[in-house]
Amino acid sequence: MNPGKIVFARHNSMYIIKMIGTIKYTLSSDFDVFIEKIFLTKDFASIVIDMTETEYIDSTNLGLLAKIANYMFEHFRQKVTIIATNDDVCAILHSVGFTKIFSIIEKPLECAVKMRDLEPSQEDSDYLGKVLLEAHEFLANIDEHNSEVFKNVIDVLKKNKSGI
Amino acid sequence: MENRKILYIEDDTLIMELFRASFEQFLPHITFHGAGTGKKGLELAREIHPHLIMLDMGLPDMQGLDVLIELKQDPLFSSTPIIVVTGSTDSDDKMAALENGAIDFLSKPCNIRELIARITLHLRQIDYIQKIEEKNTQLEEDLEAGRKIQFKLLPPKTRTIVPFDFNGFLFPSMHLSGDFLDYFPIDQRYIGFYIADVSGHGISSAFVTVFLKSFVQNSLEQYRSGLDKDIIIPEKLCSKLNRNLLDERLGKYMTAFYAVIDTHSNTMTYTIAGQFPFPIVCTQASVDYLSGTDVPLGLFPNSEYTSATMSLSDVQTILLISDGILEILPHPTLKEKQSFLLNTARNTDITIDRLIEAFGLKERTSLPDDVTFLLVQRRT
């Protein structure tokens, strides 16, 4: 089991939260503090959750994803986008009915972006397309050398850290 | 620091008396015992059970290190702090002492001030450890009392509500469980049953199970008083519970399965609110999962819940298992675990005991998450 971590990055007005490995309740209090902080700053317009490297997520952290979804819906009337390519993670998200609450993309981002160009989606097509393009623009340019671009959510607890 | 006993094993009588005098002067509340040889020291230690032992490494009858090892091998002294007193400047000797269970060393000749300061520090630590152990024992007793009460809130392990037999079993991962279940007659016609899994586990989740039971009881009373029918309308009950949980702002949510059996029409109406693995239904011909993907209760303010109705005419068994089972199954993928559960239900003449055996639950000393079974079987 890969001990997990939650990292984030900022791209224009978008937060990309990346969940890596096994996401258990031990990570949840830092994650919760992070979420509360970014809600306070109010200086962003969209959130994308990258779960492509997530192996497992437990109920406590699912609850925090729900918290993010509720906030985005209440303040922006928007759905949060989740990218999840792992079968087990998709099954978990399906089993708790998150497919109705989030825009869940089950293909890797490049495919999803190409798909978006070819066929219009059923719901909120313009918005979802924009979000995907923005996320793709950011993630496609990450390579090993840019790994510092993602900061651990624990860094938010330290004062004066850039990115918040 | 009350009534502490210290034993000093030392053959040099001058040093022994120097230490004794220092203790009497600066730590008068400590009872000081001395022994001049390793053998006498071991005997005295076993007799008086000192709280702290000081051990000279240069003894006439035994190697100091051997005395140390013998003390540490005795379960009586496994947590007794032992301070080694040595005239040697050889750091290997000191390391050997630490490696064999000594917690500190004092060099001879010894600065009295340093001696008293070190001993005081170690005694304070003994106090802290004792306090922690007392608090732990108290907590364990409290938790055990809590567990007994939660157990009383659960339904009897076996209950017949004609024409079905209901069986339930719960394995908490800690003293208290975040899982819950119940089965109960609503009236002559309807039977209700549910399984629920509150997020997280332990005490905070257990509180929410009590809330859940009260909520359902209340709904039952409302029905019996003719005030509302939510108890026999699963999607309405779930909707109401969802709002109640959010209103309480507990920061907790639950996955749940709630079903109502109509014994007149021989049907079952049910809502699956995030409950996973899905319920298993066994008929003569097949064993399959039901499906449904409403969201859990207490997560989203605007959730709408739905229900489905199925005929029970061919149905022999309905089996519900909470998701704790997934964490103990060895299969690498979720799909394989789900197949395994289905096959177990298919092959076994199902009883709770056979299920417990099939999943190896009795052998486990600890569980990562609560595991719950609810078995409904038609009486023949």
XYZ file of C-alpha atoms in Angstrom:
544
model
C 0.000 0.000 0.000
C 1.379 3.335 -1.050
C 1.167 5.729 1.925
C -0.768 8.615 0.507
C -0.364 12.294 0.202
C -2.476 15.156 -1.022
C -0.804 17.890 -3.035
C -2.143 20.937 -4.795
C -1.187 23.423 -7.452
C -2.565 26.657 -8.715
C -3.108 27.500 -12.340
C -4.759 30.823 -13.085
C -8.056 30.677 -11.241
C -8.030 26.919 -10.869
C -6.953 24.722 -8.000
C -5.741 21.286 -8.929
C -5.784 18.919 -5.977
C -3.908 15.702 -6.578
C -4.481 12.669 -4.370
C -1.651 10.148 -4.504
C -1.651 6.601 -3.149
C -3.818 5.429 -0.251
C -5.863 8.320 1.086
C -6.832 7.578 4.686
C -8.289 9.549 7.554
C -4.789 10.381 8.846
C -4.500 12.864 5.986
C -7.948 14.298 6.502
C -7.358 16.928 9.178
C -4.629 18.664 7.179
C -6.763 18.385 4.070
C -9.717 19.900 5.927
C -7.603 22.853 7.120
C -6.421 23.376 3.553
C -9.981 23.363 2.204
C -11.162 25.833 4.835
C -8.269 28.154 4.011
C -8.900 28.257 0.297
C -12.626 28.795 0.930
C -11.689 31.844 2.974
C -9.490 33.371 0.269
C -12.295 33.099 -2.321
C -9.819 33.977 -5.082
C -10.403 31.035 -7.393
C -13.101 29.932 -9.811
C -12.766 26.200 -10.246
C -11.418 23.042 -8.642
C -10.189 19.880 -10.313
C -9.426 16.759 -8.310
C -6.798 14.584 -9.946
C -7.246 11.014 -8.724
C -5.282 9.355 -11.519
C -2.663 8.230 -8.996
C -5.101 7.437 -6.202
C -5.246 3.796 -5.159
C -7.884 4.016 -2.444
C -9.898 6.666 -0.626
C -11.691 6.150 2.682
C -15.007 7.475 3.956
C -13.550 10.400 5.898
C -11.890 11.812 2.801
C -14.949 11.123 0.649
C -16.732 13.358 3.123
C -14.200 16.113 2.443
C -14.691 15.778 -1.313
C -18.399 16.208 -0.650
C -17.617 19.341 1.350
C -15.740 20.784 -1.638
C -18.622 19.869 -3.959
C -21.173 21.523 -1.686
C -19.111 24.701 -1.477
C -18.549 24.965 -5.221
C -22.215 24.355 -5.864
C -23.355 26.874 -3.277
C -20.958 29.661 -4.261
C -20.379 29.061 -7.953
C -23.276 26.808 -8.970
C -20.618 24.556 -10.474
C -19.726 20.913 -10.337
C -16.238 19.919 -9.300
C -14.371 17.799 -11.830
C -12.740 14.547 -10.754
C -10.334 12.680 -13.007
C -10.230 9.038 -11.932
C -8.702 6.347 -14.092
C -8.238 3.585 -11.488
C -11.012 0.932 -11.652
C -11.316 0.509 -7.901
C -11.471 4.240 -7.268
C -14.148 4.613 -9.949
C -16.118 1.810 -8.330
C -15.958 3.595 -4.964
C -17.097 6.870 -6.517
C -19.945 5.097 -8.295
C -21.049 3.224 -5.206
C -21.523 6.432 -3.216
C -23.421 8.068 -6.043
C -20.748 10.703 -6.614
C -21.337 10.415 -10.355
C -24.397 12.606 -9.931
C -22.582 15.218 -7.855
C -19.233 15.536 -9.610
C -18.205 15.594 -13.249
C -16.194 12.421 -13.264
C -13.810 11.863 -16.127
C -12.696 8.267 -16.302
C -10.218 8.636 -19.087
C -6.783 10.217 -18.883
C -6.957 13.937 -19.378
C -5.479 13.989 -22.892
C -8.148 11.601 -24.168
C -10.850 13.532 -22.391
C -9.719 16.782 -23.931
C -9.630 15.273 -27.394
C -13.062 13.762 -26.778
C -14.429 17.121 -25.790
C -13.359 18.575 -29.095
C -15.102 15.853 -31.022
C -18.426 15.510 -29.262
C -20.463 17.960 -27.225
C -21.412 16.711 -23.764
C -24.922 16.527 -22.324
C -24.519 18.986 -19.499
C -22.727 22.267 -18.895
C -20.666 21.563 -21.995
C -18.998 24.936 -22.269
C -17.958 25.052 -18.666
C -16.674 21.480 -18.507
C -14.755 21.975 -21.741
C -13.099 25.060 -20.367
C -12.117 23.334 -17.136
C -10.632 20.379 -18.979
C -8.641 22.551 -21.299
C -7.256 24.575 -18.459
C -6.332 21.501 -16.421
C -4.814 19.863 -19.451
C -2.791 22.941 -20.310
C -1.353 22.836 -16.839
C -0.852 19.105 -16.320
C 0.530 18.477 -19.793
C 3.397 20.817 -19.015
C 4.405 19.080 -15.815
C 7.388 16.841 -15.985
C 9.721 15.450 -13.320
C 11.665 18.678 -13.227
C 8.599 20.699 -12.421
C 7.515 18.488 -9.543
C 7.913 21.333 -7.050
C 4.958 22.885 -8.746
C 2.756 20.631 -6.628
C 2.895 21.553 -2.972
C 1.791 19.317 -0.143
C -1.428 20.587 1.426
C 0.432 20.608 4.764
C 2.443 23.550 3.428
C -0.696 25.637 3.647
C -0.460 25.425 7.400
C 2.807 27.319 7.264
C 2.390 31.059 6.997
C 3.377 33.138 4.030
C 3.680 30.204 1.685
C 3.168 31.269 -1.910
C 0.252 29.803 -3.769
C -2.361 30.869 -1.216
C 6.391 11.717 44.129
C 5.179 9.489 46.892
C 6.701 6.456 48.522
C 9.329 5.611 45.952
C 11.889 2.903 46.682
C 15.357 2.995 45.218
C 17.805 0.106 45.278
C 21.545 0.734 44.852
C 23.720 -2.310 44.130
C 27.275 -1.256 44.934
C 30.237 -2.953 46.596
C 32.163 0.205 47.501
C 30.771 1.016 50.973
C 32.118 4.549 50.931
C 30.263 5.432 47.748
C 27.163 3.597 49.000
C 27.108 5.687 52.187
C 27.805 8.880 50.225
C 24.795 8.214 48.026
C 22.654 7.215 50.990
C 23.500 10.447 52.806
C 22.852 12.521 49.689
C 19.456 10.952 49.230
C 18.536 11.493 52.855
C 19.500 15.108 52.509
C 18.007 15.990 49.146
C 15.361 13.354 48.460
C 14.097 12.552 51.958
C 10.810 11.083 50.765
C 12.659 8.302 48.934
C 13.347 5.030 50.743
C 16.956 4.053 49.999
C 17.981 0.378 49.958
C 21.504 -0.927 49.400
C 23.087 -4.268 48.507
C 26.814 -5.021 48.298
C 26.924 -7.849 45.774
C 25.134 -8.770 42.572
C 23.458 -11.801 44.169
C 22.275 -9.871 47.209
C 21.094 -7.096 44.897
C 18.989 -9.486 42.820
C 17.490 -11.046 45.977
C 16.663 -7.669 47.506
C 15.177 -6.390 44.242
C 12.808 -9.354 44.057
C 11.847 -8.832 47.677
C 11.158 -5.084 47.765
C 10.188 -4.287 44.126
C 12.077 -0.989 43.848
C 10.779 1.744 41.557
C 14.300 2.486 40.335
C 17.570 0.529 40.473
C 21.082 1.927 40.433
C 23.664 -0.663 39.486
C 27.417 -0.483 39.857
C 29.216 -2.170 36.999
C 32.235 -3.236 39.036
C 30.786 -5.844 41.405
C 32.868 -8.542 43.114
C 30.694 -11.617 42.488
C 29.083 -11.047 39.107
C 29.655 -8.908 36.057
C 27.510 -5.762 36.315
C 26.288 -6.424 32.809
C 25.098 -9.913 33.817
C 23.167 -8.477 36.760
C 21.597 -6.001 34.354
C 20.658 -8.713 31.873
C 19.217 -10.937 34.601
C 17.129 -8.068 35.952
C 15.800 -7.173 32.515
C 14.899 -10.747 31.695
C 12.728 -10.930 34.799
C 9.193 -9.756 33.914
C 9.009 -8.145 37.359
C 11.510 -5.500 36.250
C 10.656 -5.179 32.556
C 9.565 -1.574 33.065
C 11.790 -0.697 36.024
C 14.294 2.029 35.114
C 17.882 0.905 35.730
C 20.695 3.420 35.937
C 24.180 2.051 35.579
C 26.962 3.558 37.715
C 30.409 3.073 36.332
C 33.934 4.259 36.952
C 34.931 3.208 33.493
C 35.546 5.869 30.882
C 35.214 3.217 28.200
C 32.304 4.237 26.027
C 31.845 0.638 24.855
C 30.911 -0.324 28.417
C 28.380 2.468 28.566
C 26.904 1.523 25.183
C 26.705 -2.114 26.221
C 24.730 -1.071 29.293
C 22.292 1.000 27.254
C 21.921 -1.749 24.702
C 21.012 -4.211 27.438
C 18.227 -2.169 28.910
C 19.809 0.481 31.114
C 18.125 3.838 30.614
C 20.969 6.027 31.768
C 24.474 5.900 33.182
C 26.282 7.837 35.881
C 30.016 8.156 36.022
C 32.060 7.638 39.145
C 33.242 9.860 40.740
C 29.853 11.461 40.696
C 28.882 15.056 41.189
C 26.172 14.863 43.854
C 24.203 17.644 42.264
C 24.146 15.732 38.987
C 23.154 12.542 40.784
C 20.185 14.154 42.502
C 19.106 15.989 39.344
C 19.193 12.820 37.248
C 17.359 10.737 39.829
C 14.691 13.417 40.236
C 14.156 13.455 36.496
C 13.753 9.711 36.280
C 11.380 9.627 39.224
C 9.246 12.291 37.576
C 9.068 10.128 34.473
C 7.932 7.171 36.548
C 5.122 9.367 37.872
C 4.047 10.371 34.371
C 4.029 6.790 33.174
C 1.933 5.737 36.135
C -0.574 8.523 35.481
C -0.846 7.545 31.822
C -1.402 3.908 32.727
C -4.127 4.847 35.197
C -5.848 7.032 32.632
C -5.622 4.279 30.056
C -7.231 1.759 32.363
C -10.009 4.205 33.095
C -10.555 4.822 29.384
C -10.650 1.112 28.637
C -13.270 0.628 31.343
C -15.331 3.509 29.958
C -15.146 2.170 26.436
C -16.124 -1.290 27.561
C -19.161 0.160 29.348
C -20.035 2.071 26.170
C -19.719 -1.055 24.086
C -22.152 -2.918 26.335
C -24.734 -0.188 25.943
C -24.356 -0.038 22.182
C -24.772 -3.799 22.134
C -28.079 -3.450 23.980
C -29.347 -1.048 21.324
C -28.825 -3.671 18.613
C -31.630 -6.123 17.783
C -31.433 -9.710 19.083
C -29.026 -11.816 16.994
C -31.907 -13.873 15.728
C -35.489 -12.776 15.326
C -38.443 -14.259 13.520
C -40.860 -11.809 11.947
C -43.134 -14.058 9.938
C -42.594 -15.176 7.219
C -38.881 -14.353 7.590
C -35.982 -15.112 9.927
C -33.642 -12.207 10.585
C -30.050 -12.684 11.714
C -27.564 -9.945 12.466
C -23.966 -9.851 13.623
C -21.573 -7.004 14.161
C -17.768 -7.063 14.578
C -16.591 -3.657 15.768
C -13.035 -2.610 14.862
C -12.725 -0.846 18.198
C -14.766 -1.138 21.375
C -17.575 0.843 19.788
C -18.917 0.505 16.282
C -19.758 2.970 13.538
C -21.884 0.278 11.894
C -25.450 -0.415 12.937
C -28.370 -2.597 11.919
C -31.951 -3.301 12.920
C -34.993 -5.353 11.926
C -38.451 -4.746 13.341
C -42.136 -5.293 12.646
C -43.890 -2.074 11.630
C -47.381 -3.495 11.818
C -49.254 -6.656 10.776
C -48.385 -5.984 7.175
C -44.981 -4.310 7.016
C -41.484 -5.213 8.224
C -38.584 -2.757 8.242
C -34.861 -3.495 8.275
C -31.669 -1.573 7.677
C -27.908 -1.614 7.781
C -25.879 1.577 8.145
C -22.206 2.548 8.249
C -21.288 5.882 9.784
C -18.158 7.510 8.342
C -15.028 6.983 10.439
C -15.203 4.623 13.416
C -14.950 4.604 17.191
C -16.835 6.694 19.702
C -17.812 9.646 17.520
C -19.340 7.362 14.898
C -21.018 5.263 17.578
C -22.883 8.340 18.835
C -24.419 8.761 15.401
C -25.697 5.156 15.445
C -27.640 6.045 18.587
C -29.046 9.061 16.771
C -30.049 6.795 13.892
C -31.878 4.345 16.110
C -33.783 7.186 17.796
C -34.699 8.644 14.445
C -36.150 5.378 13.162
C -37.986 4.743 16.455
C -39.483 8.195 16.200
C -40.630 7.564 12.648
C -42.208 4.304 13.736
C -44.130 6.096 16.453
C -45.281 8.763 14.005
C -46.643 6.003 11.775
C -48.382 4.224 14.607
C -49.971 7.497 15.676
C -51.196 8.035 12.130
C -49.101 11.206 11.717
C -46.980 10.219 8.727
C -46.091 7.198 6.674
C -42.383 7.826 6.096
C -41.396 4.583 7.810
C -42.943 2.558 4.985
C -41.626 4.856 2.249
C -37.851 4.304 2.163
C -37.018 7.282 -0.062
C -38.918 9.623 2.249
C -37.332 8.231 5.374
C -33.889 8.623 3.825
C -34.637 12.161 2.701
C -35.723 13.144 6.173
C -32.753 11.496 7.824
C -30.442 13.201 5.350
C -31.797 16.617 6.328
C -31.700 15.806 10.031
C -28.072 14.718 9.851
C -27.079 17.861 7.970
C -29.003 20.032 10.408
C -27.193 18.496 13.348
C -23.882 19.500 11.761
C -22.082 16.564 13.278
C -19.574 16.369 10.451
C -20.585 12.739 10.018
C -22.482 10.954 7.304
C -23.620 7.395 6.750
C -24.083 4.945 3.943
C -27.288 3.002 4.403
C -29.684 0.443 3.028
C -33.294 0.666 4.179
C -36.004 -1.751 3.093
C -39.671 -2.364 3.827
C -41.195 -5.789 3.240
C -44.900 -5.816 2.397
C -46.055 -9.254 3.525
C -49.444 -8.847 1.784
C -48.084 -8.217 -1.699
C -44.894 -10.206 -1.004
C -42.708 -7.366 -2.226
C -39.789 -5.372 -0.895
C -39.304 -1.640 -1.440
C -35.802 -0.373 -0.795
C -33.399 2.538 -1.031
C -29.650 2.087 -1.411
C -27.971 5.229 -0.096
C -24.302 4.606 -0.831
C -24.402 1.195 0.856
C -21.641 -0.945 -0.651
C -21.161 -3.828 -1.354
C -24.668 -3.962 -2.734
C -27.250 -6.277 -1.207
C -27.071 -9.895 -2.378
C -30.361 -11.583 -3.280
C -30.639 -15.371 -3.636
C -33.493 -17.044 -5.474
C -33.820 -20.686 -6.531
C -32.265 -19.832 -9.863
C -29.702 -17.136 -9.187
C -27.569 -15.131 -6.806
C -27.110 -11.487 -7.706
C -26.431 -8.018 -6.469
C -29.183 -5.417 -6.282
C -28.039 -2.036 -7.414
C -28.796 1.543 -6.636
C -26.704 4.642 -6.399
C -28.300 7.227 -4.231
C -25.795 9.244 -2.261
C -25.050 8.569 1.401
C -27.108 10.297 4.117
C -25.835 13.508 5.629
C -23.516 14.591 2.828
C -25.419 16.718 0.342
C -28.178 19.201 1.142
C -30.116 18.766 -2.037
C -30.005 15.017 -2.489
C -33.049 13.260 -3.797
C -33.614 9.675 -2.863
C -35.305 6.987 -4.897
C -36.637 3.548 -4.177
C -37.234 0.381 -6.153
C -39.724 -2.384 -5.532
C -39.099 -6.044 -6.209
C -41.112 -9.216 -5.844
C -40.088 -11.583 -3.064
C -41.975 -14.585 -4.418
C -38.831 -16.456 -5.543
C -36.489 -14.929 -3.000
C -35.006 -17.184 -0.355
C -32.233 -15.041 1.081
C -31.171 -11.423 1.267
C -27.650 -10.776 2.563
C -26.178 -7.421 3.508
C -22.531 -6.919 4.440
C -20.892 -3.636 5.382
C -17.817 -2.392 3.516
C -15.454 -3.398 6.318
C -15.433 -6.814 4.651
C -13.643 -5.339 1.644
C -10.690 -4.320 3.765
C -10.071 -7.830 5.027
C -10.509 -9.760 1.792
C -7.112 -10.564 0.274
C -8.079 -10.143 -3.389
C -6.186 -7.388 -5.200
C -9.119 -5.757 -6.985
C -12.584 -4.711 -5.959
C -14.139 -6.746 -8.774
C -12.551 -9.928 -7.463
C -13.760 -9.207 -3.947
C -17.283 -8.679 -5.203
C -17.175 -11.981 -7.126
C -15.900 -13.748 -4.064
C -18.752 -12.426 -1.932
C -21.275 -13.491 -4.526
C -19.747 -16.952 -4.808
C -19.690 -17.378 -1.055
C -23.393 -16.549 -0.956
C -23.989 -18.927 -3.849
C -22.180 -21.941 -2.450
C -23.018 -21.822 1.197
C -26.143 -22.966 2.909
C -26.009 -19.551 4.435
C -25.881 -18.947 8.130
C -24.076 -16.187 9.947
C -21.717 -18.744 11.465
C -20.780 -20.108 8.052
C -20.139 -16.592 6.804
C -17.953 -15.799 9.808
C -15.988 -18.956 9.035
C -15.789 -18.243 5.295
C -14.220 -14.842 5.958
C -11.969 -15.992 8.776
C -13.386 -13.438 11.192
C -13.021 -15.419 14.412
C -9.264 -15.794 13.912
C -8.672 -12.083 13.535
C -7.480 -10.192 16.582
C -8.141 -6.807 15.067
C -10.098 -5.325 12.186
C -9.330 -2.217 10.130
C -13.039 -1.370 9.950
C -16.304 -2.614 11.481
C -17.826 -5.629 9.710
C -21.568 -6.220 9.855
C -23.837 -8.958 8.495
C -27.606 -8.850 8.117
C -29.237 -12.018 6.835
C -32.909 -12.303 5.892
C -34.227 -15.777 5.122
C -37.633 -17.028 4.212
C -38.907 -19.589 6.665
C -39.723 -22.948 5.130
